[in-house]
mmCIF file of C-alpha atoms in Angstrom:
data_model
loop_
_atom_site.group_PDB
_atom_site.id
_atom_site.type_symbol
_atom_site.label_atom_id
_atom_site.label_comp_id
_atom_site.label_asym_id
_atom_site.label_seq_id
_atom_site.Cartn_x
_atom_site.Cartn_y
_atom_site.Cartn_z
ATOM 1 C CA SER A 1 141.813 138.313 185.644
ATOM 2 C CA LYS A 2 143.988 135.209 185.427
ATOM 3 C CA TYR A 3 146.248 137.049 182.951
ATOM 4 C CA LYS A 4 147.423 139.471 185.675
ATOM 5 C CA MET A 5 149.779 136.753 186.945
ATOM 6 C CA PHE A 6 151.847 136.921 183.748
ATOM 7 C CA ASN A 7 154.531 139.548 183.189
ATOM 8 C CA ALA A 8 155.032 141.811 180.178
ATOM 9 C CA GLU A 9 157.598 139.378 178.745
ATOM 10 C CA PHE A 10 154.827 136.761 178.357
ATOM 11 C CA TYR A 11 152.743 139.121 176.185
ATOM 12 C CA THR A 12 155.810 140.342 174.274
ATOM 13 C CA GLN A 13 156.652 136.713 173.394
ATOM 14 C CA ASN A 14 153.037 136.073 172.330
ATOM 15 C CA ARG A 15 153.189 139.061 169.961
ATOM 16 C CA LYS A 16 156.544 137.853 168.608
ATOM 17 C CA LYS A 17 155.068 134.399 167.844
ATOM 18 C CA LEU A 18 152.061 136.071 166.220
ATOM 19 C CA LYS A 19 154.337 138.173 163.965
ATOM 20 C CA GLN A 20 156.286 135.040 162.983
ATOM 21 C CA ALA A 21 153.042 133.225 162.138
ATOM 22 C CA VAL A 22 151.638 136.111 160.062
ATOM 23 C CA GLY A 23 154.674 137.301 158.113
ATOM 24 C CA ASN A 24 155.142 140.910 157.080
ATOM 25 C CA GLU A 25 151.571 142.218 156.896
ATOM 26 C CA LEU A 26 149.970 144.608 159.367
ATOM 27 C CA ILE A 27 148.234 143.091 162.413
ATOM 28 C CA ILE A 28 145.392 144.880 164.185
ATOM 29 C CA ILE A 29 143.760 143.328 167.256
ATOM 30 C CA ALA A 30 140.758 145.127 168.739
ATOM 31 C CA GLY A 31 139.647 144.730 172.329
ATOM 32 C CA ASN A 32 136.064 144.582 173.529
ATOM 33 C CA GLY A 33 134.020 147.602 174.568
ATOM 34 C CA LEU A 34 131.675 148.155 177.500
ATOM 35 C CA LEU A 35 128.098 146.891 177.186
ATOM 36 C CA GLN A 36 125.270 148.921 178.651
ATOM 37 C CA ARG A 37 123.287 147.204 181.373
ATOM 38 C CA ALA A 38 120.763 149.894 182.272
ATOM 39 C CA GLY A 39 120.694 153.687 182.342
ATOM 40 C CA ASP A 40 124.237 154.689 183.198
ATOM 41 C CA THR A 41 125.571 151.304 184.309
ATOM 42 C CA ASN A 42 127.418 148.668 182.302
ATOM 43 C CA PHE A 43 127.822 144.925 182.562
ATOM 44 C CA ALA A 44 131.061 143.694 184.174
ATOM 45 C CA PHE A 45 133.748 144.116 181.537
ATOM 46 C CA ARG A 46 135.354 141.067 179.970
ATOM 47 C CA GLN A 47 138.196 141.603 177.526
ATOM 48 C CA ASP A 48 138.391 139.837 174.169
ATOM 49 C CA SER A 49 140.501 136.711 174.816
ATOM 50 C CA ASN A 50 142.763 137.261 171.805
ATOM 51 C CA PHE A 51 143.453 140.873 172.811
ATOM 52 C CA LEU A 52 144.199 139.711 176.362
ATOM 53 C CA TYR A 53 146.595 137.042 175.051
ATOM 54 C CA VAL A 54 148.783 139.603 173.277
ATOM 55 C CA THR A 55 148.539 142.553 175.718
ATOM 56 C CA GLY A 56 147.328 141.395 179.168
ATOM 57 C CA ILE A 57 145.254 144.592 179.345
ATOM 58 C CA SER A 58 141.688 144.516 180.574
ATOM 59 C CA GLU A 59 140.622 148.048 179.554
ATOM 60 C CA PRO A 60 137.778 148.634 177.087
ATOM 61 C CA ASP A 61 138.012 149.902 173.493
ATOM 62 C CA LEU A 62 141.752 149.562 172.959
ATOM 63 C CA VAL A 63 143.341 148.641 169.638
ATOM 64 C CA LEU A 64 146.737 146.958 169.219
ATOM 65 C CA VAL A 65 148.634 147.675 165.992
ATOM 66 C CA ILE A 66 151.679 145.579 165.081
ATOM 67 C CA ASN A 67 153.605 146.697 162.021
ATOM 68 C CA PRO A 68 156.223 144.084 161.093
ATOM 69 C CA ASN A 69 157.674 146.375 158.391
ATOM 70 C CA ASP A 70 159.109 148.856 160.897
ATOM 71 C CA ASN A 71 158.970 146.347 163.784
ATOM 72 C CA SER A 72 156.722 148.657 165.811
ATOM 73 C CA GLU A 73 153.870 147.989 168.223
ATOM 74 C CA ARG A 74 151.287 150.529 169.342
ATOM 75 C CA ILE A 75 148.236 150.569 171.565
ATOM 76 C CA ILE A 76 145.559 153.082 170.652
ATOM 77 C CA VAL A 77 143.392 154.386 173.485
ATOM 78 C CA PRO A 78 139.881 155.742 172.869
ATOM 79 C CA HIS A 79 139.051 159.408 173.151
ATOM 80 C CA LYS A 80 137.160 160.147 176.380
ATOM 81 C CA ASP A 81 135.094 163.247 176.961
ATOM 82 C CA GLU A 82 135.419 165.173 180.241
ATOM 83 C CA ILE A 83 132.497 163.364 181.878
ATOM 84 C CA ALA A 84 133.905 159.917 181.029
ATOM 85 C CA VAL A 85 137.261 160.971 182.519
ATOM 86 C CA ILE A 86 135.512 162.095 185.736
ATOM 87 C CA PHE A 87 133.651 158.769 186.069
ATOM 88 C CA ASP A 88 136.211 156.289 184.742
ATOM 89 C CA GLY A 89 139.527 158.132 184.947
ATOM 90 C CA ASP A 90 141.838 158.652 182.001
ATOM 91 C CA ALA A 91 143.984 155.893 180.513
ATOM 92 C CA ASN A 92 147.174 155.374 182.515
ATOM 93 C CA TYR A 93 149.765 155.144 179.725
ATOM 94 C CA ASP A 94 152.550 154.001 182.064
ATOM 95 C CA GLU A 95 150.419 151.159 183.402
ATOM 96 C CA LEU A 96 149.420 150.084 179.880
ATOM 97 C CA LYS A 97 153.121 149.984 178.913
ATOM 98 C CA ALA A 98 154.132 148.093 182.074
ATOM 99 C CA VAL A 99 151.451 145.403 181.734
ATOM 100 C CA SER A 100 151.771 144.796 177.987
ATOM 101 C CA GLY A 101 155.389 145.564 177.177
ATOM 102 C CA VAL A 102 154.153 147.778 174.303
ATOM 103 C CA SER A 103 156.140 151.012 174.531
ATOM 104 C CA THR A 104 154.053 153.263 172.265
ATOM 105 C CA ILE A 105 150.613 154.348 173.460
ATOM 106 C CA MET A 106 148.691 156.709 171.182
ATOM 107 C CA SER A 107 145.519 158.745 171.324
ATOM 108 C CA GLU A 108 142.660 157.650 169.074
ATOM 109 C CA HIS A 109 143.289 160.530 166.672
ATOM 110 C CA GLU A 110 147.047 159.890 166.336
ATOM 111 C CA GLY A 111 146.504 156.137 166.206
ATOM 112 C CA TRP A 112 143.980 156.209 163.381
ATOM 113 C CA ASP A 113 146.164 158.631 161.416
ATOM 114 C CA TYR A 114 148.914 156.024 161.762
ATOM 115 C CA ILE A 115 146.572 153.173 160.729
ATOM 116 C CA LYS A 116 145.484 155.187 157.656
ATOM 117 C CA SER A 117 149.150 155.754 156.744
ATOM 118 C CA CYS A 118 149.972 152.036 156.678
ATOM 119 C CA ALA A 119 146.666 150.130 156.218
ATOM 120 C CA THR A 120 144.920 152.006 153.403
ATOM 121 C CA LYS A 121 144.364 149.653 150.460
ATOM 122 C CA LYS A 122 146.428 146.927 152.159
ATOM 123 C CA ALA A 123 145.797 143.496 153.641
ATOM 124 C CA VAL A 124 145.418 143.642 157.417
ATOM 125 C CA HIS A 125 145.250 140.651 159.760
ATOM 126 C CA PHE A 126 142.367 141.401 162.129
ATOM 127 C CA ASN A 127 140.379 139.605 164.842
ATOM 128 C CA MET A 128 137.184 139.689 162.809
ATOM 129 C CA PRO A 129 133.861 140.166 164.569
ATOM 130 C CA SER A 130 131.788 137.022 165.001
ATOM 131 C CA GLU A 131 128.481 136.748 163.197
ATOM 132 C CA PRO A 132 126.200 139.478 164.602
ATOM 133 C CA LYS A 133 124.079 136.882 166.361
ATOM 134 C CA SER A 134 125.447 133.380 166.712
ATOM 135 C CA ARG A 135 123.885 130.643 168.841
ATOM 136 C CA GLY A 136 121.427 133.167 170.262
ATOM 137 C CA LEU A 137 124.226 135.369 171.647
ATOM 138 C CA PHE A 138 124.989 138.920 170.601
ATOM 139 C CA THR A 139 128.684 139.655 170.182
ATOM 140 C CA ASN A 140 130.511 142.655 171.578
ATOM 141 C CA PRO A 141 130.152 145.443 168.954
ATOM 142 C CA ALA A 142 133.642 146.937 169.423
ATOM 143 C CA ARG A 143 135.402 144.670 166.900
ATOM 144 C CA ALA A 144 132.663 145.316 164.323
ATOM 145 C CA ALA A 145 133.162 149.079 164.789
ATOM 146 C CA VAL A 146 136.937 148.793 164.196
ATOM 147 C CA HIS A 147 136.282 146.501 161.203
ATOM 148 C CA ALA A 148 133.947 149.142 159.732
ATOM 149 C CA ARG A 149 136.624 151.844 160.157
ATOM 150 C CA LEU A 150 139.211 149.624 158.469
ATOM 151 C CA THR A 151 137.022 148.859 155.454
ATOM 152 C CA LYS A 152 136.112 152.567 155.188
ATOM 153 C CA ILE A 153 139.794 153.426 154.545
ATOM 154 C CA GLY A 154 140.018 150.621 151.981
ATOM 155 C CA ALA A 155 141.956 148.155 154.133
ATOM 156 C CA LYS A 156 141.350 144.492 153.331
ATOM 157 C CA PRO A 157 140.877 142.652 156.644
ATOM 158 C CA LYS A 158 141.835 138.963 156.794
ATOM 159 C CA ASP A 159 140.731 136.845 159.757
ATOM 160 C CA ILE A 160 143.614 136.331 162.181
ATOM 161 C CA ARG A 161 141.520 134.270 164.626
ATOM 162 C CA PRO A 162 142.538 130.837 163.212
ATOM 163 C CA ILE A 163 146.230 131.745 163.620
ATOM 164 C CA MET A 164 145.602 132.993 167.158
ATOM 165 C CA ALA A 165 143.661 129.840 168.031
ATOM 166 C CA SER A 166 146.569 127.655 166.918
ATOM 167 C CA LEU A 167 149.049 129.739 168.970
ATOM 168 C CA ARG A 168 146.814 129.668 172.055
ATOM 169 C CA MET A 169 146.412 125.866 171.867
ATOM 170 C CA ILE A 170 150.060 125.351 172.809
ATOM 171 C CA LYS A 171 150.322 126.353 176.455
ATOM 172 C CA GLN A 172 153.478 127.833 177.902
ATOM 173 C CA PRO A 173 154.821 126.666 181.295
ATOM 174 C CA GLN A 174 153.371 129.674 183.166
ATOM 175 C CA GLU A 175 149.950 129.104 181.558
ATOM 176 C CA ILE A 176 149.989 125.432 182.619
ATOM 177 C CA THR A 177 150.832 126.522 186.179
ATOM 178 C CA ALA A 178 147.959 129.020 186.118
ATOM 179 C CA ILE A 179 145.487 126.437 184.800
ATOM 180 C CA THR A 180 146.499 123.710 187.271
ATOM 181 C CA GLN A 181 146.699 125.810 190.463
#
């Protein structure tokens, strides 16, 4: 991935700009999940561009939670059963921290308890799923699944994608270098 050439400071700065643009409401950015190709194989994984922009992580089914009220950032990793761990390995928390600059990595159970504690009945800025089928393309279902969990706890998701698009339009020096090499 082209984002591997950027260091954790790049992603930390992107999250800082995002917080400044949003204000003091909770931000939740969901990554993409794996898509089944056939039987027990999946298509090559491609991370959601907005998730990549604020974490640099190309692992499936992760969720970034930024809480401006206590100035905390967390990455939630999905629960994996024993067979998934055998085939795919378990999440490497140290690597996730090193790549993203996010110091708190949580299990799915802990992470959703945290989300419930601060998102229930509140506005949440979220990278909303695209229309289920737009321009003949099916979108990755992972964001829709997180959206469904958020609405189930009474959170009120607002679309953060326009804000992210405006931030991503202004390229930083290292991005320009990456694009022009």
